[in-house]
mmCIF file of C-alpha atoms and ligand atoms in Angstrom:
data_model
loop_
_atom_site.group_PDB
_atom_site.id
_atom_site.type_symbol
_atom_site.label_atom_id
_atom_site.label_comp_id
_atom_site.label_asym_id
_atom_site.label_seq_id
_atom_site.Cartn_x
_atom_site.Cartn_y
_atom_site.Cartn_z
ATOM 1 C CA MET A 100 -13.938 -55.751 -10.718
ATOM 2 C CA ASN A 101 -13.473 -52.690 -12.894
ATOM 3 C CA LYS A 102 -10.232 -53.162 -14.858
ATOM 4 C CA ILE A 103 -9.326 -49.457 -14.941
ATOM 5 C CA VAL A 104 -9.839 -49.050 -11.199
ATOM 6 C CA GLU A 105 -7.668 -52.119 -10.612
ATOM 7 C CA GLU A 106 -4.941 -50.649 -12.834
ATOM 8 C CA ILE A 107 -5.059 -47.408 -10.824
ATOM 9 C CA ARG A 108 -5.074 -49.388 -7.559
ATOM 10 C CA VAL A 109 -1.834 -51.114 -8.610
ATOM 11 C CA LEU A 110 -0.233 -47.827 -9.729
ATOM 12 C CA LEU A 111 -1.038 -46.244 -6.354
ATOM 13 C CA SER A 112 0.036 -49.234 -4.276
ATOM 14 C CA SER A 113 3.446 -47.692 -3.531
ATOM 15 C CA PRO A 114 4.378 -44.007 -2.986
ATOM 16 C CA GLN A 115 4.686 -42.133 -6.295
ATOM 17 C CA ASN A 116 5.541 -38.672 -7.622
ATOM 18 C CA ILE A 117 2.266 -37.467 -9.028
ATOM 19 C CA VAL A 118 1.128 -34.388 -10.948
ATOM 20 C CA ILE A 119 -2.533 -33.425 -11.141
ATOM 21 C CA THR A 120 -3.562 -30.956 -13.805
ATOM 22 C CA HIS A 121 -6.717 -29.485 -15.333
ATOM 23 C CA HIS A 122 -7.908 -27.177 -18.111
ATOM 24 C CA TYR A 123 -6.983 -23.533 -18.757
ATOM 25 C CA ASN A 124 -9.088 -21.027 -16.780
ATOM 26 C CA ALA A 125 -9.890 -23.524 -14.047
ATOM 27 C CA ASP A 126 -13.437 -23.519 -12.761
ATOM 28 C CA ALA A 127 -14.663 -24.947 -9.456
ATOM 29 C CA ASP A 128 -14.933 -28.461 -10.920
ATOM 30 C CA ALA A 129 -11.422 -28.425 -12.407
ATOM 31 C CA LEU A 130 -9.806 -27.035 -9.257
ATOM 32 C CA GLY A 131 -12.123 -28.841 -6.811
ATOM 33 C CA SER A 132 -11.526 -32.254 -8.385
ATOM 34 C CA SER A 133 -7.765 -31.605 -8.520
ATOM 35 C CA LEU A 134 -7.525 -30.525 -4.878
ATOM 36 C CA ALA A 135 -9.820 -33.325 -3.670
ATOM 37 C CA LEU A 136 -7.603 -35.865 -5.432
ATOM 38 C CA PHE A 137 -4.516 -34.046 -4.100
ATOM 39 C CA HIS A 138 -5.712 -34.312 -0.472
ATOM 40 C CA TYR A 139 -6.616 -37.962 -0.938
ATOM 41 C CA LEU A 140 -3.302 -38.933 -2.568
ATOM 42 C CA VAL A 141 -1.240 -36.992 -0.014
ATOM 43 C CA SER A 142 -3.117 -38.795 2.799
ATOM 44 C CA ARG A 143 -2.105 -42.036 1.115
ATOM 45 C CA GLY A 144 1.556 -41.053 1.247
ATOM 46 C CA HIS A 145 2.155 -39.910 -2.343
ATOM 47 C CA LYS A 146 4.172 -36.835 -3.344
ATOM 48 C CA CYS A 147 1.770 -34.685 -5.246
ATOM 49 C CA SER A 148 1.673 -31.331 -7.078
ATOM 50 C CA VAL A 149 -1.349 -29.643 -8.603
ATOM 51 C CA VAL A 150 -0.384 -27.781 -11.763
ATOM 52 C CA SER A 151 -2.669 -25.226 -13.361
ATOM 53 C CA PRO A 152 -2.167 -23.764 -16.862
ATOM 54 C CA ASN A 153 -2.874 -20.259 -15.492
ATOM 55 C CA SER A 154 -3.892 -18.327 -12.391
ATOM 56 C CA MET A 155 -7.224 -19.111 -10.816
ATOM 57 C CA PRO A 156 -9.974 -16.578 -10.102
ATOM 58 C CA ASP A 157 -10.235 -15.060 -6.603
ATOM 59 C CA PHE A 158 -13.498 -16.830 -5.797
ATOM 60 C CA LEU A 159 -11.687 -20.199 -5.843
ATOM 61 C CA GLN A 160 -8.779 -19.212 -3.593
ATOM 62 C CA TRP A 161 -10.623 -20.390 -0.467
ATOM 63 C CA MET A 162 -10.330 -24.035 -1.494
ATOM 64 C CA PRO A 163 -8.203 -26.016 0.955
ATOM 65 C CA ALA A 164 -4.570 -26.051 -0.335
ATOM 66 C CA ALA A 165 -5.372 -23.767 -3.315
ATOM 67 C CA TYR A 166 -2.297 -21.735 -2.346
ATOM 68 C CA LYS A 167 -0.107 -24.756 -3.166
ATOM 69 C CA VAL A 168 -1.211 -24.935 -6.809
ATOM 70 C CA LEU A 169 1.648 -24.243 -9.245
ATOM 71 C CA LYS A 170 0.682 -21.939 -12.115
ATOM 72 C CA PHE A 171 2.356 -22.500 -15.463
ATOM 73 C CA ASP A 172 1.939 -18.851 -16.485
ATOM 74 C CA ASP A 173 4.098 -17.540 -13.634
ATOM 75 C CA GLN A 174 5.916 -20.569 -12.147
ATOM 76 C CA LYS A 175 7.042 -22.267 -15.332
ATOM 77 C CA ASN A 176 10.311 -23.686 -13.911
ATOM 78 C CA GLU A 177 8.616 -25.300 -10.913
ATOM 79 C CA VAL A 178 5.895 -26.711 -13.159
ATOM 80 C CA VAL A 179 8.369 -28.199 -15.632
ATOM 81 C CA LYS A 180 10.368 -29.727 -12.741
ATOM 82 C CA ALA A 181 7.228 -31.281 -11.237
ATOM 83 C CA ILE A 182 6.255 -32.772 -14.622
ATOM 84 C CA ASP A 183 9.797 -34.097 -15.158
ATOM 85 C CA LYS A 184 9.714 -35.933 -11.826
ATOM 86 C CA ALA A 185 6.176 -37.291 -12.218
ATOM 87 C CA LYS A 186 5.529 -40.997 -12.758
ATOM 88 C CA ILE A 187 1.770 -40.416 -13.007
ATOM 89 C CA ILE A 188 -0.129 -37.411 -14.361
ATOM 90 C CA PHE A 189 -3.833 -37.142 -13.599
ATOM 91 C CA CYS A 190 -5.596 -35.045 -16.266
ATOM 92 C CA LEU A 191 -8.839 -33.744 -14.827
ATOM 93 C CA ASP A 192 -11.901 -32.072 -16.317
ATOM 94 C CA PHE A 193 -10.624 -31.880 -19.891
ATOM 95 C CA ASN A 194 -10.623 -34.338 -22.757
ATOM 96 C CA ASN A 195 -7.997 -32.975 -25.089
ATOM 97 C CA PHE A 196 -4.475 -31.715 -24.300
ATOM 98 C CA SER A 197 -4.995 -28.468 -26.217
ATOM 99 C CA ARG A 198 -7.356 -27.395 -23.392
ATOM 100 C CA THR A 199 -4.242 -26.856 -21.233
ATOM 101 C CA LYS A 200 -2.764 -24.374 -23.758
ATOM 102 C CA GLY A 201 0.980 -23.706 -23.160
ATOM 103 C CA LEU A 202 1.231 -26.645 -20.758
ATOM 104 C CA ALA A 203 0.130 -29.141 -23.433
ATOM 105 C CA PRO A 204 3.547 -29.901 -25.027
ATOM 106 C CA TYR A 205 5.122 -30.558 -21.595
ATOM 107 C CA LEU A 206 2.326 -32.938 -20.633
ATOM 108 C CA GLN A 207 2.395 -34.677 -24.002
ATOM 109 C CA LYS A 208 6.126 -35.330 -24.053
ATOM 110 C CA SER A 209 6.291 -36.555 -20.454
ATOM 111 C CA SER A 210 6.891 -40.295 -20.101
ATOM 112 C CA ALA A 211 4.581 -40.459 -17.039
ATOM 113 C CA LYS A 212 1.407 -42.570 -17.156
ATOM 114 C CA LYS A 213 -1.359 -40.169 -18.116
ATOM 115 C CA ILE A 214 -4.720 -40.840 -16.532
ATOM 116 C CA LEU A 215 -7.749 -38.986 -17.851
ATOM 117 C CA ILE A 216 -10.659 -38.429 -15.464
ATOM 118 C CA ASP A 217 -13.360 -36.372 -17.114
ATOM 119 C CA HIS A 218 -17.030 -35.943 -18.001
ATOM 120 C CA HIS A 219 -16.831 -34.109 -21.347
ATOM 121 C CA LEU A 220 -18.036 -35.703 -24.568
ATOM 122 C CA ASN A 221 -15.664 -37.007 -27.275
ATOM 123 C CA PRO A 222 -12.371 -37.575 -25.384
ATOM 124 C CA GLU A 223 -9.095 -37.654 -27.321
ATOM 125 C CA LYS A 224 -7.539 -41.145 -27.372
ATOM 126 C CA THR A 225 -4.057 -40.069 -26.305
ATOM 127 C CA PHE A 226 -4.246 -40.932 -22.598
ATOM 128 C CA ASP A 227 -2.777 -44.169 -21.182
ATOM 129 C CA ILE A 228 -5.785 -44.761 -18.965
ATOM 130 C CA GLY A 229 -9.154 -43.087 -19.442
ATOM 131 C CA ILE A 230 -12.134 -42.643 -17.176
ATOM 132 C CA SER A 231 -14.514 -40.620 -19.323
ATOM 133 C CA LYS A 232 -18.079 -40.488 -18.007
ATOM 134 C CA PRO A 233 -20.233 -37.883 -19.752
ATOM 135 C CA SER A 234 -23.253 -39.124 -17.786
ATOM 136 C CA LYS A 235 -21.698 -37.853 -14.551
ATOM 137 C CA SER A 236 -22.525 -34.423 -13.127
ATOM 138 C CA SER A 237 -18.929 -33.351 -12.718
ATOM 139 C CA THR A 238 -15.340 -34.509 -12.575
ATOM 140 C CA CYS A 239 -15.672 -34.120 -8.798
ATOM 141 C CA GLU A 240 -18.323 -36.854 -8.747
ATOM 142 C CA ILE A 241 -16.029 -39.176 -10.724
ATOM 143 C CA ILE A 242 -13.217 -38.547 -8.209
ATOM 144 C CA TYR A 243 -15.671 -39.407 -5.410
ATOM 145 C CA ASP A 244 -16.590 -42.659 -7.219
ATOM 146 C CA LEU A 245 -12.912 -43.480 -7.720
ATOM 147 C CA ILE A 246 -12.105 -42.989 -4.019
ATOM 148 C CA ASN A 247 -15.058 -45.253 -3.175
ATOM 149 C CA ASP A 248 -14.013 -47.850 -5.766
ATOM 150 C CA LEU A 249 -10.565 -47.865 -4.164
ATOM 151 C CA ASP A 250 -12.367 -48.732 -0.885
ATOM 152 C CA ASP A 251 -11.324 -45.442 0.725
ATOM 153 C CA ASN A 252 -14.643 -43.719 1.449
ATOM 154 C CA GLY A 253 -13.483 -43.463 5.069
ATOM 155 C CA MET A 254 -10.573 -41.228 3.961
ATOM 156 C CA ILE A 255 -12.913 -38.491 2.682
ATOM 157 C CA HIS A 256 -12.349 -35.694 5.191
ATOM 158 C CA ILE A 257 -13.862 -32.217 5.336
ATOM 159 C CA ASP A 258 -11.329 -30.608 2.959
ATOM 160 C CA ILE A 259 -12.014 -33.240 0.317
ATOM 161 C CA ALA A 260 -15.769 -32.889 0.892
ATOM 162 C CA GLN A 261 -15.679 -29.103 0.369
ATOM 163 C CA CYS A 262 -13.705 -29.412 -2.871
ATOM 164 C CA LEU A 263 -15.993 -32.152 -4.245
ATOM 165 C CA TYR A 264 -19.138 -30.263 -3.332
ATOM 166 C CA ALA A 265 -17.908 -27.045 -4.977
ATOM 167 C CA GLY A 266 -17.412 -28.765 -8.348
ATOM 168 C CA ALA A 267 -20.673 -30.701 -8.272
ATOM 169 C CA MET A 268 -22.662 -27.644 -7.171
ATOM 170 C CA THR A 269 -21.313 -25.367 -9.899
ATOM 171 C CA ASP A 270 -21.285 -27.891 -12.770
ATOM 172 C CA THR A 271 -24.951 -28.722 -12.098
ATOM 173 C CA GLY A 272 -25.884 -25.015 -11.818
ATOM 174 C CA ASN A 273 -26.815 -25.459 -8.151
ATOM 175 C CA PHE A 274 -28.424 -28.818 -8.868
ATOM 176 C CA ARG A 275 -30.718 -27.424 -11.558
ATOM 177 C CA PHE A 276 -29.262 -28.640 -14.877
ATOM 178 C CA SER A 277 -30.088 -31.888 -16.644
ATOM 179 C CA ASN A 278 -26.906 -33.502 -15.263
ATOM 180 C CA THR A 279 -28.399 -33.412 -11.734
ATOM 181 C CA THR A 280 -28.687 -37.148 -11.094
ATOM 182 C CA SER A 281 -29.620 -39.233 -8.095
ATOM 183 C CA SER A 282 -25.962 -40.247 -7.837
ATOM 184 C CA VAL A 283 -24.804 -36.649 -7.335
ATOM 185 C CA HIS A 284 -27.434 -36.133 -4.630
ATOM 186 C CA LEU A 285 -26.313 -39.364 -2.937
ATOM 187 C CA MET A 286 -22.734 -38.105 -3.008
ATOM 188 C CA VAL A 287 -23.805 -34.800 -1.438
ATOM 189 C CA ALA A 288 -25.790 -36.643 1.253
ATOM 190 C CA ASP A 289 -22.669 -38.636 2.121
ATOM 191 C CA LEU A 290 -20.500 -35.480 2.165
ATOM 192 C CA ILE A 291 -22.970 -33.748 4.505
ATOM 193 C CA LYS A 292 -22.845 -36.795 6.806
ATOM 194 C CA LYS A 293 -19.074 -36.330 6.860
ATOM 195 C CA GLY A 294 -19.468 -32.765 8.131
ATOM 196 C CA LEU A 295 -19.780 -30.678 4.948
ATOM 197 C CA ASN A 296 -21.617 -27.356 5.360
ATOM 198 C CA PRO A 297 -23.111 -26.712 1.877
ATOM 199 C CA SER A 298 -24.102 -23.126 2.584
ATOM 200 C CA LEU A 299 -20.531 -22.166 3.528
ATOM 201 C CA VAL A 300 -19.243 -23.470 0.184
ATOM 202 C CA SER A 301 -22.049 -21.728 -1.673
ATOM 203 C CA GLN A 302 -21.278 -18.423 0.064
ATOM 204 C CA ALA A 303 -17.542 -18.779 -0.613
ATOM 205 C CA ILE A 304 -18.238 -19.097 -4.337
ATOM 206 C CA PHE A 305 -21.311 -16.979 -5.029
ATOM 207 C CA ASP A 306 -21.311 -14.282 -2.346
ATOM 208 C CA ASN A 307 -17.755 -13.132 -2.648
ATOM 209 C CA TYR A 308 -17.828 -10.597 -5.475
ATOM 210 C CA GLN A 309 -17.062 -6.887 -5.369
ATOM 211 C CA GLU A 310 -19.743 -4.313 -6.180
ATOM 212 C CA ASN A 311 -18.380 -3.811 -9.713
ATOM 213 C CA ARG A 312 -19.366 -7.317 -10.808
ATOM 214 C CA LEU A 313 -23.025 -6.738 -9.968
ATOM 215 C CA ARG A 314 -22.975 -3.308 -11.682
ATOM 216 C CA PHE A 315 -21.453 -4.989 -14.731
ATOM 217 C CA LEU A 316 -24.176 -7.630 -14.711
ATOM 218 C CA GLY A 317 -26.831 -4.910 -14.578
ATOM 219 C CA TYR A 318 -25.188 -3.108 -17.483
ATOM 220 C CA ILE A 319 -24.934 -6.079 -19.778
ATOM 221 C CA LEU A 320 -28.412 -7.430 -19.068
ATOM 222 C CA THR A 321 -29.855 -3.975 -19.750
ATOM 223 C CA ASP A 322 -27.749 -2.820 -22.665
ATOM 224 C CA LYS A 323 -25.920 -5.773 -24.180
ATOM 225 C CA MET A 324 -28.273 -8.738 -24.324
ATOM 226 C CA LEU A 325 -29.415 -9.409 -27.882
ATOM 227 C CA LEU A 326 -32.558 -11.524 -28.177
ATOM 228 C CA PHE A 327 -33.538 -13.488 -31.273
ATOM 229 C CA PRO A 328 -37.002 -14.837 -30.455
ATOM 230 C CA GLU A 329 -37.298 -16.457 -33.902
ATOM 231 C CA TYR A 330 -34.365 -18.718 -32.973
ATOM 232 C CA HIS A 331 -35.248 -18.915 -29.254
ATOM 233 C CA SER A 332 -31.759 -17.544 -28.705
ATOM 234 C CA ALA A 333 -29.788 -14.822 -26.968
ATOM 235 C CA ILE A 334 -26.283 -13.459 -27.481
ATOM 236 C CA ILE A 335 -24.297 -11.262 -25.104
ATOM 237 C CA ALA A 336 -20.967 -9.894 -26.322
ATOM 238 C CA VAL A 337 -18.579 -7.790 -24.247
ATOM 239 C CA SER A 338 -15.399 -6.091 -25.359
ATOM 240 C CA GLN A 339 -12.092 -5.780 -23.542
ATOM 241 C CA GLU A 340 -12.874 -2.081 -23.039
ATOM 242 C CA GLU A 341 -16.125 -2.928 -21.209
ATOM 243 C CA LEU A 342 -14.380 -5.528 -19.029
ATOM 244 C CA ASN A 343 -11.725 -2.937 -18.192
ATOM 245 C CA ARG A 344 -14.302 -0.235 -17.503
ATOM 246 C CA TYR A 345 -15.987 -2.432 -14.874
ATOM 247 C CA LYS A 346 -12.684 -3.954 -13.665
ATOM 248 C CA ILE A 347 -13.873 -7.474 -14.401
ATOM 249 C CA ASN A 348 -11.170 -10.082 -13.832
ATOM 250 C CA ASN A 349 -10.697 -13.407 -15.506
ATOM 251 C CA GLY A 350 -13.309 -15.813 -14.169
ATOM 252 C CA GLU A 351 -15.738 -13.127 -12.996
ATOM 253 C CA THR A 352 -17.856 -13.498 -16.132
ATOM 254 C CA GLU A 353 -18.510 -17.134 -15.231
ATOM 255 C CA GLY A 354 -22.219 -17.951 -15.017
ATOM 256 C CA ILE A 355 -23.415 -14.805 -16.812
ATOM 257 C CA VAL A 356 -24.183 -16.910 -19.908
ATOM 258 C CA ASN A 357 -26.977 -18.627 -17.963
ATOM 259 C CA TYR A 358 -29.096 -15.524 -17.307
ATOM 260 C CA PRO A 359 -30.861 -15.330 -20.708
ATOM 261 C CA LEU A 360 -32.033 -18.940 -20.255
ATOM 262 C CA SER A 361 -34.328 -17.735 -17.472
ATOM 263 C CA ILE A 362 -36.454 -16.105 -20.191
ATOM 264 C CA LYS A 363 -39.339 -18.433 -21.002
ATOM 265 C CA ASN A 364 -38.851 -18.680 -24.759
ATOM 266 C CA ILE A 365 -35.059 -18.763 -24.821
ATOM 267 C CA ILE A 366 -33.362 -22.158 -25.072
ATOM 268 C CA PHE A 367 -29.923 -21.124 -26.377
ATOM 269 C CA SER A 368 -27.539 -18.541 -24.957
ATOM 270 C CA ALA A 369 -24.101 -17.416 -26.133
ATOM 271 C CA PHE A 370 -21.703 -15.247 -24.138
ATOM 272 C CA ILE A 371 -18.779 -13.777 -26.051
ATOM 273 C CA SER A 372 -15.938 -11.937 -24.377
ATOM 274 C CA GLU A 373 -12.763 -10.361 -25.622
ATOM 275 C CA ARG A 374 -9.658 -10.691 -23.477
ATOM 276 C CA ASP A 375 -5.963 -10.469 -24.344
ATOM 277 C CA ASN A 376 -6.765 -10.331 -28.069
ATOM 278 C CA GLU A 377 -8.738 -13.538 -27.922
ATOM 279 C CA ILE A 378 -12.474 -14.023 -28.317
ATOM 280 C CA ARG A 379 -13.908 -16.695 -26.001
ATOM 281 C CA MET A 380 -17.359 -18.099 -26.427
ATOM 282 C CA SER A 381 -19.592 -19.890 -23.925
ATOM 283 C CA PHE A 382 -22.739 -21.660 -25.044
ATOM 284 C CA ARG A 383 -25.596 -22.927 -22.900
ATOM 285 C CA SER A 384 -28.917 -24.548 -23.763
ATOM 286 C CA LYS A 385 -32.054 -25.978 -22.224
ATOM 287 C CA GLY A 386 -33.532 -29.320 -23.298
ATOM 288 C CA ASP A 387 -32.162 -31.240 -26.268
ATOM 289 C CA PHE A 388 -30.389 -28.493 -28.192
ATOM 290 C CA ASN A 389 -26.863 -29.893 -28.354
ATOM 291 C CA VAL A 390 -24.337 -27.116 -27.769
ATOM 292 C CA ASN A 391 -21.449 -29.596 -27.724
ATOM 293 C CA LEU A 392 -22.186 -30.274 -31.410
ATOM 294 C CA PHE A 393 -22.862 -26.595 -32.054
ATOM 295 C CA ALA A 394 -19.432 -25.636 -30.623
ATOM 296 C CA ARG A 395 -17.657 -28.463 -32.450
ATOM 297 C CA ASN A 396 -19.336 -27.912 -35.808
ATOM 298 C CA TYR A 397 -19.017 -24.149 -36.012
ATOM 299 C CA PHE A 398 -16.373 -22.949 -33.570
ATOM 300 C CA ASN A 399 -13.770 -25.654 -33.099
ATOM 301 C CA GLY A 400 -14.851 -26.092 -29.479
ATOM 302 C CA GLY A 401 -16.770 -28.642 -27.442
ATOM 303 C CA GLY A 402 -18.091 -29.538 -24.014
ATOM 304 C CA HIS A 403 -21.380 -31.085 -22.932
ATOM 305 C CA LEU A 404 -24.923 -31.362 -24.288
ATOM 306 C CA ASN A 405 -26.091 -28.197 -22.475
ATOM 307 C CA ALA A 406 -22.791 -26.366 -21.800
ATOM 308 C CA SER A 407 -19.916 -25.833 -24.180
ATOM 309 C CA GLY A 408 -17.368 -23.313 -25.328
ATOM 310 C CA GLY A 409 -15.104 -22.327 -28.172
ATOM 311 C CA ARG A 410 -12.844 -19.659 -29.567
ATOM 312 C CA SER A 411 -13.053 -17.224 -32.451
ATOM 313 C CA GLU A 412 -10.212 -15.658 -34.410
ATOM 314 C CA GLU A 413 -12.471 -12.911 -35.737
ATOM 315 C CA SER A 414 -13.711 -9.578 -34.386
ATOM 316 C CA ILE A 415 -16.637 -9.399 -31.962
ATOM 317 C CA ALA A 416 -18.934 -8.120 -34.711
ATOM 318 C CA ASP A 417 -17.948 -10.938 -37.083
ATOM 319 C CA THR A 418 -18.253 -13.498 -34.298
ATOM 320 C CA ILE A 419 -21.822 -12.345 -33.587
ATOM 321 C CA LYS A 420 -22.514 -12.585 -37.321
ATOM 322 C CA ASN A 421 -21.107 -16.136 -37.419
ATOM 323 C CA ILE A 422 -23.226 -17.205 -34.460
ATOM 324 C CA LYS A 423 -26.316 -15.719 -36.106
ATOM 325 C CA GLU A 424 -25.560 -17.646 -39.293
ATOM 326 C CA ALA A 425 -25.126 -20.846 -37.292
ATOM 327 C CA LEU A 426 -28.487 -20.143 -35.612
ATOM 328 C CA ILE A 427 -30.121 -19.711 -39.009
ATOM 329 C CA ASP A 428 -28.661 -23.111 -39.990
ATOM 330 C CA ASN A 429 -30.179 -24.590 -36.825
ATOM 331 C CA LYS A 430 -33.506 -22.777 -36.951
ATOM 332 C CA LYS A 431 -35.620 -25.933 -37.394
ATOM 333 C CA ILE A 432 -33.801 -27.874 -34.674
ATOM 334 C CA LEU A 433 -34.059 -24.930 -32.265
ATOM 335 C CA LYS A 434 -37.793 -24.674 -32.930
ATOM 336 C CA GLN A 435 -38.288 -28.416 -32.365
ATOM 337 C CA CYS A 436 -36.214 -28.416 -29.161
ATOM 338 C CA TYR A 437 -38.222 -25.450 -27.921
ATOM 339 C CA LEU A 438 -41.543 -27.178 -28.691
ATOM 340 C CA ASP A 439 -40.377 -30.383 -26.985
ATOM 341 C CA LEU A 440 -39.933 -28.390 -23.783
ATOM 342 C CA GLN A 441 -43.488 -27.012 -23.795
HETATM 343 P P1 5GP B 196 -17.391 -22.484 -20.144
HETATM 344 O O1 5GP B 196 -18.389 -21.806 -20.981
HETATM 345 O O2 5GP B 196 -17.833 -22.622 -18.725
HETATM 346 O O3 5GP B 196 -16.006 -21.969 -20.311
HETATM 347 O O4 5GP B 196 -17.301 -23.974 -20.718
HETATM 348 C C1 5GP B 196 -18.438 -24.801 -20.747
HETATM 349 C C2 5GP B 196 -17.987 -26.227 -20.941
HETATM 350 O O5 5GP B 196 -17.431 -26.407 -22.247
HETATM 351 C C3 5GP B 196 -16.906 -26.612 -19.966
HETATM 352 O O6 5GP B 196 -17.191 -27.909 -19.520
HETATM 353 C C4 5GP B 196 -15.636 -26.541 -20.769
HETATM 354 O O7 5GP B 196 -14.719 -27.463 -20.315
HETATM 355 C C5 5GP B 196 -16.089 -26.826 -22.184
HETATM 356 N N1 5GP B 196 -15.325 -25.994 -23.125
HETATM 357 C C6 5GP B 196 -15.179 -24.647 -23.096
HETATM 358 N N2 5GP B 196 -14.418 -24.204 -24.124
HETATM 359 C C7 5GP B 196 -14.052 -25.309 -24.819
HETATM 360 C C8 5GP B 196 -13.249 -25.522 -25.990
HETATM 361 O O8 5GP B 196 -12.718 -24.595 -26.609
HETATM 362 N N3 5GP B 196 -13.097 -26.816 -26.393
HETATM 363 C C9 5GP B 196 -13.690 -27.872 -25.740
HETATM 364 N N4 5GP B 196 -13.499 -29.109 -26.213
HETATM 365 N N5 5GP B 196 -14.451 -27.706 -24.647
HETATM 366 C C10 5GP B 196 -14.644 -26.454 -24.180
HETATM 367 MN MN1 MN B 197 -16.456 -30.065 -15.170
#
């Protein structure tokens, strides 16, 4: 018997006040895993609130019960009340409290049992109970495993299935990235048997943009993509003015970082965007080039082997310069990783 699962089984054996939270700028895995767990716990008779550090992008609003999510940035009182009442806080899809930004101090000082469920590398050791599985495709898959380990596979209904599928589909890049395991495919097979329609979830996420987002994509791929063939790398940087010009909302730049990786010789891609006086960076790679280490070593960030992110305090121009310098530092490794893929 897995000791952690047994501990969770005992904690959930009587009705509890529970908060479920996830990282800032929730993606489909953060929100999908939270709502899947929410539906499961509510079905088991618990009182549950999902708390998000900030508002979610429009393309995630379709998720069953998304409208119930409390947002710290505009419902601070409700969020603080929910945390005060909570006996258990599930922390999903992040490994370090700072990833929840303004919510972090409230979570940290709460006396609730804090349970981490996550698949990022290098988790902080400040959680009471930790399920950290970097080998898993997504936090959604770990939630699925947990429900199974609690002997409740039969409780997985269509709403849970849609949420779990959304996170697994997006975190594996539509089942293309190196985290696409047999276990995630087995999960999907089971969800389909339970009535999931994968194409409906895919359409809800990927075919729901306005015209401006596609025009923006055309613009940046034509005019803004910098290629550095000598480092097998690409950088795209967009300013606040450009985001405003194309009316690009928070979350709508998601996935753009992957496009340069479709070029044969490119194995590293960086996407830099400026929003609210902050520079955010997304890194992606193919093969063995470790962008978790890259983000940690140079930009105080982190993530996974092939997908990571970080922040920069400097201007866009200086940030590009810093990335270029980091690429120069990594020139030999980049070359080797590129050759290993040939
Ligand atoms: P994205 O580029 O999609 O925002 O993030 C890629 C991955 O890296 C995600 O799994 C995300 O959780 C992680 N990540 C993004 N930014 C940071 C950061 O600043 N610190 C850490 N530790 N992880 C990050
Ligand atoms: Mn994730």
